[in-house]
């Protein structure tokens, strides 16, 4: 059996270290996981005015999450909290009222920052808002990654073997969690 994992990159940067972190995880992910991006970059800022005339782009974004067995979110921390673009995307999850594309699904939040806090506070803020949707949040192992672009090699993996081994064990743990709960 194959499991579909939708992943969300919490950064809008075209050169995102969080995208590279996910790339390194996918590079060594178990073969029964299939990955598809749920890209929120074109979503407008949510307003209740959209509920009556729901934009196709938001329907398409949520469909990727609805069709997935599990969701992986990699986010930076902005000003010690969740980046605004990611929070806006999560606001779209729950509207119109009653919509919930992640309820009961395995969800794993990881992240990277350039600072030594490793996006930990941003991840905690992200988990806090996700709790509203009652997902099955996997909270271990914590991936609070302090990283820079130079940490990733041409093959998309961490150059440091121990670090690549750690992210590999993290995605394997998520695969186990999905197999048990999806
Ligand atoms: C608006 C803004 C706020 C930031 N706030 C934090 C912060 O609170 N903690 C931190 O460790 N890094 C912070 N950073 C630095 C990010 O860790 C760094 O830009 C990182 O590359 C972001 O991840 P990305 O490359 O995936 O976009 C901030 C960056 C920006 C642009």
Short mmCIF file of N, CA and C and ligand atoms in Angstrom, two decimals:
data_model
loop_
_atom_site.label_atom_id
_atom_site.label_comp_id
_atom_site.label_asym_id
_atom_site.label_seq_id
_atom_site.Cartn_x
_atom_site.Cartn_y
_atom_site.Cartn_z
N UNK A 1 0.84 -1.21 0.00
CA UNK A 1 0.00 0.00 0.00
C UNK A 1 0.87 1.26 0.00
N UNK A 2 0.41 2.25 -0.76
CA UNK A 2 1.14 3.52 -0.82
C UNK A 2 0.33 4.61 -0.12
N UNK A 3 1.02 5.48 0.57
CA UNK A 3 0.36 6.58 1.29
C UNK A 3 0.75 7.90 0.65
N UNK A 4 -0.28 8.73 0.45
CA UNK A 4 -0.02 10.05 -0.15
C UNK A 4 0.21 11.08 0.95
N UNK A 5 1.35 11.74 0.90
CA UNK A 5 1.68 12.76 1.89
C UNK A 5 1.71 14.12 1.20
N UNK A 6 0.81 15.01 1.60
CA UNK A 6 0.86 16.38 1.10
C UNK A 6 1.82 17.16 1.98
N UNK A 7 2.71 17.90 1.33
CA UNK A 7 3.62 18.70 2.14
C UNK A 7 3.41 20.19 1.87
N UNK A 8 3.57 20.96 2.94
CA UNK A 8 3.42 22.41 2.86
C UNK A 8 4.73 23.04 3.31
N UNK A 9 5.25 23.94 2.47
CA UNK A 9 6.44 24.70 2.85
C UNK A 9 5.95 26.04 3.41
N UNK A 10 6.30 26.31 4.65
CA UNK A 10 5.78 27.51 5.32
C UNK A 10 6.41 28.81 4.86
N UNK A 11 7.37 28.73 3.97
CA UNK A 11 8.08 29.91 3.50
C UNK A 11 7.73 30.20 2.05
N UNK A 12 7.63 31.49 1.72
CA UNK A 12 7.40 31.89 0.33
C UNK A 12 8.71 32.17 -0.40
N UNK A 13 9.81 31.99 0.27
CA UNK A 13 11.11 32.27 -0.35
C UNK A 13 11.40 31.31 -1.50
N UNK A 14 11.93 31.87 -2.61
CA UNK A 14 12.28 31.00 -3.75
C UNK A 14 13.53 30.19 -3.44
N UNK A 15 14.21 30.52 -2.36
CA UNK A 15 15.44 29.82 -1.98
C UNK A 15 15.33 29.35 -0.52
N UNK A 16 14.23 28.69 -0.24
CA UNK A 16 13.89 28.36 1.15
C UNK A 16 14.70 27.19 1.71
N UNK A 17 15.26 27.38 2.90
CA UNK A 17 15.95 26.26 3.56
C UNK A 17 14.94 25.21 4.02
N UNK A 18 13.70 25.64 4.26
CA UNK A 18 12.69 24.66 4.67
C UNK A 18 12.33 23.74 3.50
N UNK A 19 12.33 24.29 2.31
CA UNK A 19 12.11 23.44 1.12
C UNK A 19 13.27 22.45 0.99
N UNK A 20 14.46 22.93 1.26
CA UNK A 20 15.63 22.03 1.18
C UNK A 20 15.56 20.95 2.26
N UNK A 21 15.08 21.33 3.44
CA UNK A 21 14.92 20.33 4.51
C UNK A 21 13.95 19.23 4.07
N UNK A 22 12.82 19.62 3.51
CA UNK A 22 11.86 18.62 3.02
C UNK A 22 12.47 17.78 1.90
N UNK A 23 13.22 18.44 1.02
CA UNK A 23 13.88 17.69 -0.05
C UNK A 23 14.80 16.61 0.49
N UNK A 24 15.54 16.95 1.55
CA UNK A 24 16.46 15.97 2.16
C UNK A 24 15.67 14.84 2.82
N UNK A 25 14.52 15.15 3.39
CA UNK A 25 13.69 14.10 4.00
C UNK A 25 13.11 13.18 2.92
N UNK A 26 12.61 13.80 1.84
CA UNK A 26 12.01 13.01 0.76
C UNK A 26 13.07 12.12 0.09
N UNK A 27 14.30 12.65 0.01
CA UNK A 27 15.38 11.90 -0.67
C UNK A 27 15.60 10.53 -0.04
N UNK A 28 15.35 10.42 1.26
CA UNK A 28 15.57 9.14 1.95
C UNK A 28 14.28 8.60 2.58
N UNK A 29 13.14 8.98 2.02
CA UNK A 29 11.86 8.52 2.58
C UNK A 29 11.57 7.08 2.16
N UNK A 30 10.85 6.33 2.98
CA UNK A 30 10.45 4.97 2.59
C UNK A 30 9.64 4.99 1.29
N UNK A 31 9.76 3.89 0.54
CA UNK A 31 9.16 3.83 -0.80
C UNK A 31 7.63 3.84 -0.79
N UNK A 32 7.03 3.55 0.34
CA UNK A 32 5.55 3.54 0.36
C UNK A 32 4.96 4.93 0.62
N UNK A 33 5.79 5.95 0.69
CA UNK A 33 5.28 7.32 0.80
C UNK A 33 5.42 8.02 -0.55
N UNK A 34 4.33 8.67 -0.93
CA UNK A 34 4.30 9.42 -2.21
C UNK A 34 4.05 10.88 -1.82
N UNK A 35 4.82 11.81 -2.35
CA UNK A 35 4.73 13.20 -1.89
C UNK A 35 4.14 14.11 -2.96
N UNK A 36 3.28 15.03 -2.50
CA UNK A 36 2.71 16.03 -3.41
C UNK A 36 2.67 17.36 -2.64
N UNK A 37 3.05 18.44 -3.32
CA UNK A 37 3.06 19.73 -2.61
C UNK A 37 1.66 20.36 -2.58
N UNK A 38 1.29 20.90 -1.44
CA UNK A 38 0.11 21.76 -1.32
C UNK A 38 0.66 23.19 -1.22
N UNK A 39 0.67 23.86 -2.35
CA UNK A 39 1.32 25.17 -2.47
C UNK A 39 0.30 26.27 -2.14
N UNK A 40 0.62 27.06 -1.13
CA UNK A 40 -0.34 28.12 -0.73
C UNK A 40 0.04 29.49 -1.28
N UNK A 41 1.07 29.56 -2.10
CA UNK A 41 1.65 30.86 -2.43
C UNK A 41 0.71 31.79 -3.21
N UNK A 42 -0.29 31.23 -3.90
CA UNK A 42 -1.19 32.09 -4.69
C UNK A 42 -2.52 32.36 -3.97
N UNK A 43 -2.69 31.84 -2.77
CA UNK A 43 -3.94 32.08 -2.05
C UNK A 43 -4.06 33.56 -1.68
N UNK A 44 -5.25 34.15 -1.89
CA UNK A 44 -5.41 35.52 -1.40
C UNK A 44 -5.46 35.53 0.13
N UNK A 45 -5.33 36.71 0.69
CA UNK A 45 -5.54 36.83 2.14
C UNK A 45 -6.99 36.50 2.44
N UNK A 46 -7.19 35.58 3.38
CA UNK A 46 -8.56 35.13 3.66
C UNK A 46 -9.44 36.28 4.19
N UNK A 47 -10.67 36.34 3.68
CA UNK A 47 -11.71 37.20 4.24
C UNK A 47 -13.01 36.40 4.21
N UNK A 48 -13.88 36.57 5.20
CA UNK A 48 -15.20 35.91 5.14
C UNK A 48 -15.99 36.26 3.89
N UNK A 49 -15.64 37.36 3.23
CA UNK A 49 -16.33 37.72 1.98
C UNK A 49 -16.18 36.63 0.92
N UNK A 50 -15.10 35.84 1.03
CA UNK A 50 -14.88 34.78 0.04
C UNK A 50 -15.80 33.57 0.24
N UNK A 51 -16.43 33.46 1.41
CA UNK A 51 -17.23 32.25 1.67
C UNK A 51 -18.38 32.09 0.68
N UNK A 52 -18.96 33.22 0.28
CA UNK A 52 -20.10 33.18 -0.64
C UNK A 52 -19.66 32.93 -2.08
N UNK A 53 -18.44 33.23 -2.39
CA UNK A 53 -17.93 33.07 -3.75
C UNK A 53 -16.52 32.50 -3.64
N UNK A 54 -16.48 31.22 -3.26
CA UNK A 54 -15.21 30.60 -2.86
C UNK A 54 -14.26 30.48 -4.05
N UNK A 55 -13.04 30.97 -3.96
CA UNK A 55 -12.13 30.94 -5.12
C UNK A 55 -11.67 29.53 -5.46
N UNK A 56 -11.59 29.24 -6.74
CA UNK A 56 -11.16 27.92 -7.21
C UNK A 56 -9.78 27.56 -6.66
N UNK A 57 -8.93 28.55 -6.54
CA UNK A 57 -7.56 28.28 -6.08
C UNK A 57 -7.56 27.72 -4.64
N UNK A 58 -8.50 28.18 -3.84
CA UNK A 58 -8.59 27.67 -2.46
C UNK A 58 -9.19 26.26 -2.46
N UNK A 59 -10.17 26.03 -3.34
CA UNK A 59 -10.74 24.68 -3.48
C UNK A 59 -9.65 23.70 -3.90
N UNK A 60 -8.83 24.11 -4.87
CA UNK A 60 -7.76 23.24 -5.38
C UNK A 60 -6.72 22.96 -4.27
N UNK A 61 -6.38 24.00 -3.53
CA UNK A 61 -5.41 23.85 -2.44
C UNK A 61 -5.93 22.83 -1.41
N UNK A 62 -7.17 23.00 -1.03
CA UNK A 62 -7.72 22.09 0.00
C UNK A 62 -7.93 20.68 -0.53
N UNK A 63 -8.20 20.55 -1.82
CA UNK A 63 -8.40 19.22 -2.42
C UNK A 63 -7.12 18.38 -2.28
N UNK A 64 -5.97 19.03 -2.44
CA UNK A 64 -4.70 18.30 -2.28
C UNK A 64 -4.61 17.74 -0.87
N UNK A 65 -5.03 18.51 0.10
CA UNK A 65 -4.99 18.06 1.50
C UNK A 65 -6.06 16.99 1.74
N UNK A 66 -7.23 17.20 1.17
CA UNK A 66 -8.32 16.22 1.35
C UNK A 66 -7.96 14.85 0.76
N UNK A 67 -7.27 14.88 -0.36
CA UNK A 67 -6.91 13.62 -1.05
C UNK A 67 -5.72 12.93 -0.39
N UNK A 68 -5.03 13.63 0.49
CA UNK A 68 -3.82 13.06 1.11
C UNK A 68 -4.18 12.21 2.33
N UNK A 69 -3.29 11.22 2.59
CA UNK A 69 -3.45 10.40 3.80
C UNK A 69 -2.80 11.08 5.01
N UNK A 70 -1.86 11.97 4.75
CA UNK A 70 -1.10 12.60 5.83
C UNK A 70 -0.53 13.92 5.32
N UNK A 71 -0.11 14.76 6.26
CA UNK A 71 0.40 16.09 5.89
C UNK A 71 1.71 16.36 6.63
N UNK A 72 2.72 16.82 5.88
CA UNK A 72 4.01 17.22 6.43
C UNK A 72 4.15 18.72 6.23
N UNK A 73 4.43 19.45 7.31
CA UNK A 73 4.60 20.90 7.22
C UNK A 73 6.01 21.25 7.68
N UNK A 74 6.74 21.98 6.84
CA UNK A 74 8.07 22.47 7.21
C UNK A 74 8.02 23.98 7.22
N UNK A 75 8.29 24.57 8.36
CA UNK A 75 8.12 26.01 8.45
C UNK A 75 9.29 26.71 9.14
N UNK A 76 9.60 27.91 8.65
CA UNK A 76 10.52 28.75 9.42
C UNK A 76 9.75 29.41 10.57
N UNK A 77 10.46 30.16 11.34
CA UNK A 77 9.86 30.96 12.42
C UNK A 77 10.04 32.41 12.02
N UNK A 78 8.95 33.17 12.07
CA UNK A 78 9.04 34.60 11.80
C UNK A 78 8.72 35.36 13.08
N UNK A 79 9.65 36.12 13.53
CA UNK A 79 9.43 36.96 14.72
C UNK A 79 8.86 36.13 15.88
N UNK A 80 9.50 34.96 16.06
CA UNK A 80 9.16 34.05 17.15
C UNK A 80 7.75 33.48 17.04
N UNK A 81 7.24 33.37 15.81
CA UNK A 81 5.91 32.79 15.65
C UNK A 81 5.76 32.19 14.25
N UNK A 82 4.52 31.86 13.90
CA UNK A 82 4.20 31.25 12.60
C UNK A 82 4.29 32.32 11.50
N UNK A 83 4.90 32.02 10.35
CA UNK A 83 4.90 33.01 9.25
C UNK A 83 3.47 33.32 8.79
N UNK A 84 3.23 34.58 8.44
CA UNK A 84 1.88 35.01 8.08
C UNK A 84 1.28 34.23 6.92
N UNK A 85 2.09 33.90 5.92
CA UNK A 85 1.56 33.17 4.76
C UNK A 85 1.03 31.80 5.16
N UNK A 86 1.73 31.13 6.04
CA UNK A 86 1.27 29.80 6.49
C UNK A 86 0.01 29.92 7.34
N UNK A 87 -0.03 30.93 8.20
CA UNK A 87 -1.24 31.11 9.03
C UNK A 87 -2.44 31.39 8.14
N UNK A 88 -2.23 32.21 7.10
CA UNK A 88 -3.33 32.49 6.15
C UNK A 88 -3.80 31.20 5.49
N UNK A 89 -2.86 30.35 5.08
CA UNK A 89 -3.23 29.08 4.44
C UNK A 89 -4.07 28.24 5.40
N UNK A 90 -3.69 28.21 6.67
CA UNK A 90 -4.43 27.41 7.66
C UNK A 90 -5.82 28.02 7.90
N UNK A 91 -5.92 29.34 7.81
CA UNK A 91 -7.25 29.96 7.93
C UNK A 91 -8.18 29.49 6.82
N UNK A 92 -7.63 29.25 5.63
CA UNK A 92 -8.45 28.73 4.52
C UNK A 92 -8.92 27.31 4.80
N UNK A 93 -8.13 26.53 5.57
CA UNK A 93 -8.54 25.14 5.88
C UNK A 93 -9.99 25.10 6.36
N UNK A 94 -10.31 26.01 7.27
CA UNK A 94 -11.55 25.89 8.06
C UNK A 94 -12.71 26.70 7.55
N UNK A 95 -12.60 27.23 6.35
CA UNK A 95 -13.70 28.04 5.83
C UNK A 95 -14.07 27.59 4.44
N UNK A 96 -15.33 27.60 4.03
CA UNK A 96 -16.46 27.98 4.86
C UNK A 96 -16.55 27.12 6.12
N UNK A 97 -17.22 27.63 7.11
CA UNK A 97 -17.32 26.99 8.42
C UNK A 97 -17.65 25.50 8.28
N UNK A 98 -16.90 24.69 8.98
CA UNK A 98 -17.14 23.24 8.95
C UNK A 98 -16.16 22.50 8.07
N UNK A 99 -15.50 23.22 7.19
CA UNK A 99 -14.50 22.59 6.32
C UNK A 99 -13.30 22.16 7.17
N UNK A 100 -12.78 20.97 6.89
CA UNK A 100 -11.61 20.49 7.66
C UNK A 100 -10.86 19.42 6.85
N UNK A 101 -9.86 19.83 6.09
CA UNK A 101 -9.17 18.85 5.24
C UNK A 101 -8.13 18.00 5.96
N UNK A 102 -7.86 18.28 7.24
CA UNK A 102 -6.81 17.52 7.94
C UNK A 102 -7.31 16.79 9.19
N UNK A 103 -8.59 16.91 9.50
CA UNK A 103 -9.11 16.29 10.73
C UNK A 103 -8.84 14.79 10.75
N UNK A 104 -8.30 14.29 11.85
CA UNK A 104 -8.07 12.85 12.02
C UNK A 104 -6.89 12.30 11.23
N UNK A 105 -6.16 13.16 10.54
CA UNK A 105 -5.03 12.67 9.71
C UNK A 105 -3.70 12.87 10.43
N UNK A 106 -2.74 11.97 10.17
CA UNK A 106 -1.40 12.20 10.68
C UNK A 106 -0.81 13.49 10.10
N UNK A 107 -0.34 14.35 10.98
CA UNK A 107 0.29 15.61 10.59
C UNK A 107 1.59 15.75 11.37
N UNK A 108 2.65 16.15 10.66
CA UNK A 108 3.98 16.27 11.27
C UNK A 108 4.53 17.64 10.93
N UNK A 109 4.88 18.42 11.95
CA UNK A 109 5.44 19.75 11.75
C UNK A 109 6.94 19.69 12.05
N UNK A 110 7.73 20.12 11.07
CA UNK A 110 9.18 20.20 11.24
C UNK A 110 9.58 21.61 10.80
N UNK A 111 10.85 21.94 10.94
CA UNK A 111 11.24 23.26 10.46
C UNK A 111 12.70 23.57 10.65
N UNK A 112 13.09 24.63 9.95
CA UNK A 112 14.48 25.07 9.98
C UNK A 112 14.53 26.59 10.06
N UNK A 113 15.51 27.07 10.79
CA UNK A 113 15.83 28.49 10.73
C UNK A 113 17.34 28.63 10.72
N UNK A 114 17.79 29.83 10.44
CA UNK A 114 19.23 30.06 10.43
C UNK A 114 19.74 30.31 11.84
N UNK A 115 18.83 30.65 12.74
CA UNK A 115 19.22 30.90 14.12
C UNK A 115 19.25 29.61 14.93
N UNK A 116 19.88 29.67 16.09
CA UNK A 116 20.10 28.46 16.88
C UNK A 116 18.81 27.91 17.48
N UNK A 117 17.73 28.68 17.45
CA UNK A 117 16.46 28.17 18.00
C UNK A 117 15.82 27.15 17.05
N UNK A 118 16.31 27.09 15.80
CA UNK A 118 15.86 26.05 14.87
C UNK A 118 14.36 26.07 14.57
N UNK A 119 13.76 27.25 14.55
CA UNK A 119 12.33 27.42 14.24
C UNK A 119 11.43 26.76 15.28
N UNK A 120 11.97 26.46 16.47
CA UNK A 120 11.18 25.75 17.48
C UNK A 120 9.92 26.51 17.87
N UNK A 121 10.06 27.82 18.06
CA UNK A 121 8.90 28.59 18.54
C UNK A 121 7.87 28.73 17.42
N UNK A 122 8.36 28.90 16.20
CA UNK A 122 7.44 28.93 15.05
C UNK A 122 6.68 27.63 14.89
N UNK A 123 7.37 26.52 15.13
CA UNK A 123 6.70 25.21 15.03
C UNK A 123 5.65 25.03 16.12
N UNK A 124 5.99 25.48 17.32
CA UNK A 124 5.03 25.35 18.43
C UNK A 124 3.78 26.17 18.12
N UNK A 125 3.97 27.38 17.59
CA UNK A 125 2.83 28.22 17.22
C UNK A 125 2.00 27.55 16.12
N UNK A 126 2.69 26.88 15.20
CA UNK A 126 1.98 26.18 14.10
C UNK A 126 1.16 25.02 14.67
N UNK A 127 1.77 24.24 15.55
CA UNK A 127 1.02 23.12 16.15
C UNK A 127 -0.19 23.63 16.92
N UNK A 128 -0.02 24.77 17.59
CA UNK A 128 -1.12 25.30 18.40
C UNK A 128 -2.33 25.62 17.52
N UNK A 129 -2.11 26.25 16.38
CA UNK A 129 -3.26 26.61 15.53
C UNK A 129 -3.81 25.37 14.83
N UNK A 130 -2.94 24.39 14.51
CA UNK A 130 -3.43 23.16 13.86
C UNK A 130 -4.33 22.36 14.79
N UNK A 131 -4.11 22.48 16.10
CA UNK A 131 -4.90 21.69 17.06
C UNK A 131 -6.39 21.92 16.90
N UNK A 132 -6.76 23.09 16.43
CA UNK A 132 -8.18 23.39 16.23
C UNK A 132 -8.85 22.37 15.31
N UNK A 133 -8.05 21.83 14.38
CA UNK A 133 -8.60 20.93 13.36
C UNK A 133 -8.56 19.46 13.76
N UNK A 134 -8.11 19.19 14.98
CA UNK A 134 -8.10 17.84 15.52
C UNK A 134 -7.36 16.82 14.64
N UNK A 135 -6.15 17.17 14.21
CA UNK A 135 -5.36 16.18 13.46
C UNK A 135 -4.68 15.23 14.44
N UNK A 136 -4.06 14.19 13.89
CA UNK A 136 -3.22 13.31 14.72
C UNK A 136 -1.80 13.86 14.61
N UNK A 137 -1.46 14.76 15.51
CA UNK A 137 -0.16 15.43 15.44
C UNK A 137 0.94 14.52 15.97
N UNK A 138 1.91 14.24 15.12
CA UNK A 138 3.09 13.51 15.60
C UNK A 138 4.07 14.54 16.16
N UNK A 139 4.47 14.36 17.40
CA UNK A 139 5.28 15.40 18.05
C UNK A 139 6.73 14.96 18.34
N UNK A 140 7.05 13.72 18.00
CA UNK A 140 8.42 13.23 18.14
C UNK A 140 8.78 12.39 16.92
N UNK A 141 10.02 12.45 16.44
CA UNK A 141 11.09 13.29 16.94
C UNK A 141 10.92 14.75 16.53
N UNK A 142 11.33 15.65 17.41
CA UNK A 142 11.29 17.08 17.09
C UNK A 142 12.42 17.39 16.10
N UNK A 143 12.07 18.10 15.03
CA UNK A 143 13.09 18.50 14.05
C UNK A 143 13.21 20.02 14.12
N UNK A 144 14.06 20.48 15.02
CA UNK A 144 14.34 21.90 15.19
C UNK A 144 15.71 22.15 14.57
N UNK A 145 15.71 22.38 13.28
CA UNK A 145 16.94 22.36 12.50
C UNK A 145 17.56 23.75 12.34
N UNK A 146 18.76 23.92 12.85
CA UNK A 146 19.52 25.14 12.55
C UNK A 146 20.33 24.82 11.29
N UNK A 147 20.05 25.51 10.22
CA UNK A 147 20.75 25.15 8.99
C UNK A 147 20.97 26.35 8.07
N UNK A 148 21.86 26.17 7.11
CA UNK A 148 22.09 27.18 6.08
C UNK A 148 22.13 26.46 4.73
N UNK A 149 22.10 27.21 3.67
CA UNK A 149 22.07 26.62 2.33
C UNK A 149 23.28 25.71 2.08
N UNK A 150 24.40 26.08 2.67
CA UNK A 150 25.64 25.32 2.44
C UNK A 150 25.60 23.93 3.08
N UNK A 151 24.63 23.68 3.92
CA UNK A 151 24.55 22.36 4.57
C UNK A 151 24.07 21.26 3.62
N UNK A 152 23.49 21.69 2.49
CA UNK A 152 22.88 20.73 1.55
C UNK A 152 23.80 20.53 0.34
N UNK A 153 24.01 19.27 -0.01
CA UNK A 153 24.87 18.96 -1.15
C UNK A 153 24.11 18.94 -2.47
N UNK A 154 24.82 18.64 -3.55
CA UNK A 154 24.21 18.66 -4.89
C UNK A 154 23.13 17.61 -5.05
N UNK A 155 23.20 16.55 -4.24
CA UNK A 155 22.18 15.49 -4.33
C UNK A 155 20.94 15.80 -3.48
N UNK A 156 20.92 17.00 -2.88
CA UNK A 156 19.75 17.40 -2.11
C UNK A 156 19.74 16.88 -0.68
N UNK A 157 20.79 16.17 -0.31
CA UNK A 157 20.88 15.64 1.06
C UNK A 157 21.82 16.52 1.89
N UNK A 158 21.68 16.40 3.22
CA UNK A 158 22.66 17.07 4.09
C UNK A 158 24.04 16.48 3.83
N UNK A 159 25.01 17.37 3.75
CA UNK A 159 26.39 16.90 3.53
C UNK A 159 26.86 16.11 4.75
N UNK A 160 26.49 16.58 5.92
CA UNK A 160 26.87 15.88 7.15
C UNK A 160 26.03 14.59 7.28
N UNK A 161 26.72 13.46 7.32
CA UNK A 161 26.02 12.17 7.29
C UNK A 161 25.13 11.97 8.51
N UNK A 162 25.58 12.46 9.67
CA UNK A 162 24.78 12.27 10.88
C UNK A 162 23.48 13.08 10.78
N UNK A 163 23.56 14.28 10.22
CA UNK A 163 22.35 15.10 10.07
C UNK A 163 21.39 14.46 9.07
N UNK A 164 21.94 13.94 7.96
CA UNK A 164 21.07 13.26 7.00
C UNK A 164 20.46 12.01 7.64
N UNK A 165 21.25 11.33 8.46
CA UNK A 165 20.72 10.16 9.16
C UNK A 165 19.58 10.54 10.09
N UNK A 166 19.71 11.69 10.72
CA UNK A 166 18.65 12.15 11.63
C UNK A 166 17.36 12.46 10.86
N UNK A 167 17.44 13.20 9.75
CA UNK A 167 16.20 13.52 9.02
C UNK A 167 15.61 12.27 8.38
N UNK A 168 16.47 11.32 8.03
CA UNK A 168 15.97 10.04 7.49
C UNK A 168 15.19 9.30 8.59
N UNK A 169 15.72 9.29 9.80
CA UNK A 169 15.01 8.60 10.89
C UNK A 169 13.70 9.31 11.21
N UNK A 170 13.68 10.64 11.04
CA UNK A 170 12.44 11.39 11.31
C UNK A 170 11.35 11.03 10.29
N UNK A 171 11.71 10.96 9.01
CA UNK A 171 10.68 10.63 8.00
C UNK A 171 10.28 9.16 8.10
N UNK A 172 11.20 8.31 8.55
CA UNK A 172 10.83 6.90 8.78
C UNK A 172 9.86 6.79 9.95
N UNK A 173 10.08 7.61 10.97
CA UNK A 173 9.14 7.60 12.11
C UNK A 173 7.76 8.07 11.67
N UNK A 174 7.73 9.07 10.78
CA UNK A 174 6.43 9.55 10.29
C UNK A 174 5.76 8.46 9.44
N UNK A 175 6.55 7.75 8.65
CA UNK A 175 5.97 6.67 7.84
C UNK A 175 5.35 5.61 8.75
N UNK A 176 6.03 5.25 9.83
CA UNK A 176 5.48 4.28 10.78
C UNK A 176 4.16 4.78 11.38
N UNK A 177 4.17 6.06 11.72
CA UNK A 177 2.98 6.69 12.32
C UNK A 177 1.81 6.66 11.33
N UNK A 178 2.11 6.95 10.07
CA UNK A 178 1.07 6.93 9.04
C UNK A 178 0.54 5.51 8.87
N UNK A 179 1.43 4.54 8.81
CA UNK A 179 0.98 3.15 8.62
C UNK A 179 0.06 2.72 9.76
N UNK A 180 0.33 3.21 10.95
CA UNK A 180 -0.50 2.84 12.10
C UNK A 180 -1.84 3.56 12.12
N UNK A 181 -1.86 4.82 11.65
CA UNK A 181 -3.03 5.66 11.91
C UNK A 181 -3.82 6.09 10.67
N UNK A 182 -3.22 6.00 9.48
CA UNK A 182 -3.94 6.56 8.31
C UNK A 182 -5.11 5.66 7.91
C1 LIG B 1 10.36 38.35 8.66
C2 LIG B 1 11.40 37.38 9.19
C3 LIG B 1 11.39 37.05 10.52
C4 LIG B 1 12.32 36.14 11.03
N1 LIG B 1 12.25 35.78 12.34
C5 LIG B 1 13.07 34.80 12.80
C6 LIG B 1 12.90 34.29 14.12
O1 LIG B 1 12.05 34.70 14.87
N2 LIG B 1 13.72 33.27 14.51
C7 LIG B 1 14.70 32.76 13.68
O2 LIG B 1 15.41 31.83 14.09
N3 LIG B 1 14.89 33.23 12.43
C8 LIG B 1 14.08 34.22 11.97
N4 LIG B 1 14.23 34.68 10.69
C9 LIG B 1 15.33 34.16 9.86
C10 LIG B 1 14.96 32.86 9.21
O3 LIG B 1 15.38 31.78 10.02
C11 LIG B 1 15.65 32.70 7.85
O4 LIG B 1 15.26 33.79 7.02
C12 LIG B 1 15.32 31.38 7.19
O5 LIG B 1 16.09 31.27 6.01
C13 LIG B 1 13.84 31.30 6.88
O6 LIG B 1 13.54 30.05 6.29
P1 LIG B 1 13.33 29.88 4.70
O7 LIG B 1 14.71 29.97 4.08
O8 LIG B 1 12.73 28.54 4.57
O9 LIG B 1 12.47 31.01 4.24
C14 LIG B 1 13.32 35.60 10.18
C15 LIG B 1 13.31 35.95 8.82
C16 LIG B 1 12.37 36.82 8.33
C17 LIG B 1 12.38 37.16 6.86
#
